[in-house]
mmCIF file of C-alpha atoms in Angstrom:
data_model
loop_
_atom_site.group_PDB
_atom_site.id
_atom_site.type_symbol
_atom_site.label_atom_id
_atom_site.label_comp_id
_atom_site.label_asym_id
_atom_site.label_seq_id
_atom_site.Cartn_x
_atom_site.Cartn_y
_atom_site.Cartn_z
ATOM 1 C CA MET A 1 110.382 90.602 97.725
ATOM 2 C CA ILE A 2 112.027 91.061 101.094
ATOM 3 C CA ALA A 3 110.016 93.803 102.831
ATOM 4 C CA TYR A 4 112.133 94.033 105.963
ATOM 5 C CA ILE A 5 114.834 92.259 107.909
ATOM 6 C CA LYS A 6 114.910 92.068 111.694
ATOM 7 C CA GLY A 7 117.961 90.567 113.306
ATOM 8 C CA ILE A 8 121.185 91.035 115.193
ATOM 9 C CA ILE A 9 123.890 93.388 113.962
ATOM 10 C CA VAL A 10 127.084 91.366 113.494
ATOM 11 C CA HIS A 11 129.191 93.781 111.416
ATOM 12 C CA LYS A 12 129.203 97.476 110.533
ATOM 13 C CA GLU A 13 131.187 99.391 107.913
ATOM 14 C CA THR A 14 130.839 102.897 106.493
ATOM 15 C CA LYS A 15 128.114 101.946 104.019
ATOM 16 C CA GLN A 16 127.290 98.328 104.843
ATOM 17 C CA VAL A 17 125.808 96.332 107.678
ATOM 18 C CA ILE A 18 125.522 92.583 108.144
ATOM 19 C CA VAL A 19 122.451 91.426 110.032
ATOM 20 C CA ASP A 20 122.102 87.850 111.298
ATOM 21 C CA VAL A 21 118.573 86.518 110.910
ATOM 22 C CA ASN A 22 118.301 82.979 112.293
ATOM 23 C CA GLY A 23 121.824 82.067 111.222
ATOM 24 C CA ILE A 24 121.737 83.753 107.802
ATOM 25 C CA GLY A 25 123.817 86.918 107.381
ATOM 26 C CA TYR A 26 122.260 89.581 105.164
ATOM 27 C CA MET A 27 124.593 92.270 103.826
ATOM 28 C CA LEU A 28 122.763 95.559 103.412
ATOM 29 C CA ASP A 29 123.948 98.721 101.702
ATOM 30 C CA VAL A 30 122.926 101.635 103.905
ATOM 31 C CA PRO A 31 123.503 105.393 103.953
ATOM 32 C CA PRO A 32 126.567 106.308 106.074
ATOM 33 C CA ARG A 33 124.532 108.361 108.548
ATOM 34 C CA VAL A 34 122.441 105.256 109.234
ATOM 35 C CA VAL A 35 125.520 103.278 110.261
ATOM 36 C CA THR A 36 126.654 105.954 112.716
ATOM 37 C CA GLY A 37 123.222 105.977 114.363
ATOM 38 C CA LEU A 38 122.893 102.216 114.762
ATOM 39 C CA PRO A 39 122.961 100.435 118.104
ATOM 40 C CA PRO A 40 126.126 98.475 118.914
ATOM 41 C CA ILE A 41 127.049 95.114 117.404
ATOM 42 C CA GLY A 42 124.990 92.408 119.100
ATOM 43 C CA ASP A 43 121.810 94.491 119.316
ATOM 44 C CA THR A 44 118.647 93.843 117.335
ATOM 45 C CA VAL A 45 117.678 96.136 114.469
ATOM 46 C CA THR A 46 114.983 96.280 111.777
ATOM 47 C CA PHE A 47 115.717 97.433 108.232
ATOM 48 C CA TYR A 48 113.128 98.054 105.518
ATOM 49 C CA THR A 49 114.651 96.788 102.311
ATOM 50 C CA TYR A 50 114.861 97.319 98.577
ATOM 51 C CA TYR A 51 116.136 94.494 96.363
ATOM 52 C CA SER A 52 118.119 95.442 93.251
ATOM 53 C CA GLN A 53 119.716 93.358 90.518
ATOM 54 C CA ASN A 54 121.787 95.093 87.837
ATOM 55 C CA ARG A 55 122.652 94.052 84.279
ATOM 56 C CA GLU A 56 125.675 92.069 85.461
ATOM 57 C CA ASN A 57 123.371 90.138 87.826
ATOM 58 C CA LYS A 58 124.896 91.744 90.908
ATOM 59 C CA ILE A 59 122.310 91.614 93.661
ATOM 60 C CA THR A 60 122.206 94.392 96.242
ATOM 61 C CA LEU A 61 119.918 94.724 99.227
ATOM 62 C CA TYR A 62 119.476 98.327 100.377
ATOM 63 C CA GLY A 63 118.454 98.930 103.987
ATOM 64 C CA PHE A 64 116.571 101.816 105.593
ATOM 65 C CA LEU A 65 115.528 102.386 109.194
ATOM 66 C CA SER A 66 112.095 103.754 108.285
ATOM 67 C CA ARG A 67 109.476 103.072 105.653
ATOM 68 C CA ASP A 68 109.495 106.792 104.833
ATOM 69 C CA ALA A 69 113.200 106.674 103.942
ATOM 70 C CA LEU A 70 112.540 103.611 101.773
ATOM 71 C CA LYS A 71 109.700 105.471 100.025
ATOM 72 C CA VAL A 72 112.016 108.417 99.252
ATOM 73 C CA PHE A 73 114.540 105.965 97.781
ATOM 74 C CA GLU A 74 111.883 104.279 95.641
ATOM 75 C CA LEU A 75 110.443 107.615 94.503
ATOM 76 C CA ALA A 76 113.899 108.876 93.511
ATOM 77 C CA LEU A 77 114.409 105.744 91.396
ATOM 78 C CA THR A 78 111.377 106.674 89.283
ATOM 79 C CA VAL A 79 113.241 109.737 87.956
ATOM 80 C CA SER A 80 115.031 109.067 84.680
ATOM 81 C CA GLY A 81 118.782 109.175 85.279
ATOM 82 C CA VAL A 82 118.598 108.330 88.991
ATOM 83 C CA GLY A 83 120.014 104.944 89.932
ATOM 84 C CA PRO A 84 120.355 103.252 93.312
ATOM 85 C CA ALA A 85 123.636 105.017 94.217
ATOM 86 C CA LEU A 86 122.193 108.495 93.636
ATOM 87 C CA ALA A 87 118.894 107.570 95.294
ATOM 88 C CA GLN A 88 120.861 106.434 98.332
ATOM 89 C CA ASN A 89 122.758 109.760 98.325
ATOM 90 C CA ILE A 90 119.403 111.545 98.452
ATOM 91 C CA VAL A 91 118.293 109.502 101.459
ATOM 92 C CA ALA A 92 121.687 110.062 103.107
ATOM 93 C CA ARG A 93 121.528 113.864 102.733
ATOM 94 C CA LEU A 94 117.846 114.659 103.188
ATOM 95 C CA SER A 95 115.336 113.384 105.708
ATOM 96 C CA PRO A 96 112.016 112.249 104.242
ATOM 97 C CA LEU A 97 110.426 115.488 105.464
ATOM 98 C CA GLN A 98 113.192 117.655 103.941
ATOM 99 C CA PHE A 99 112.856 115.778 100.644
ATOM 100 C CA GLN A 100 109.076 116.174 100.603
ATOM 101 C CA ARG A 101 109.294 119.908 101.330
ATOM 102 C CA ALA A 102 112.005 120.456 98.730
ATOM 103 C CA VAL A 103 110.005 118.665 96.040
ATOM 104 C CA ASN A 104 106.685 120.308 96.931
ATOM 105 C CA ARG A 105 108.219 123.796 97.086
ATOM 106 C CA GLU A 106 110.572 123.188 94.153
ATOM 107 C CA GLU A 107 113.587 124.136 96.287
ATOM 108 C CA LEU A 108 116.359 123.264 93.863
ATOM 109 C CA THR A 109 119.105 124.516 96.193
ATOM 110 C CA THR A 110 118.035 122.012 98.852
ATOM 111 C CA LEU A 111 117.932 119.153 96.357
ATOM 112 C CA MET A 112 121.274 120.132 94.836
ATOM 113 C CA ARG A 113 123.000 119.679 98.220
ATOM 114 C CA VAL A 114 122.941 115.994 97.321
ATOM 115 C CA PRO A 115 126.263 114.930 95.746
ATOM 116 C CA ARG A 116 125.937 114.063 92.034
ATOM 117 C CA LEU A 117 122.387 115.457 91.793
ATOM 118 C CA SER A 118 122.449 117.905 88.886
ATOM 119 C CA LYS A 119 120.129 120.848 88.407
ATOM 120 C CA ASP A 120 118.443 119.013 85.525
ATOM 121 C CA LEU A 121 117.686 116.002 87.708
ATOM 122 C CA ALA A 122 116.549 118.225 90.578
ATOM 123 C CA GLN A 123 114.024 119.885 88.291
#
């Protein structure tokens, strides 16, 4: 398990970042709002990570700037019908605090602001 990656940003796209760690480039899938808030290319950054391998053996490393955001992602994955793409949408739309409040208060309207999150899944 790769718990976190700390290295130099060498490339940024809308939903992906490449981080150089001692000469090895790690491609991370990240929420779009994370990319816009990153320091410039050449600066050091730390991502907390989640490793995923699908049925076709495609490996994806998801990156988050805080452990709380990673925890929201992991918690969302425990819901039947929520995969990594939808879990990442949740992290992209709601801060960890907003997610916690929405779940604790059963605020379906807040949860349903997330693209592709149905009322059934929100419940």
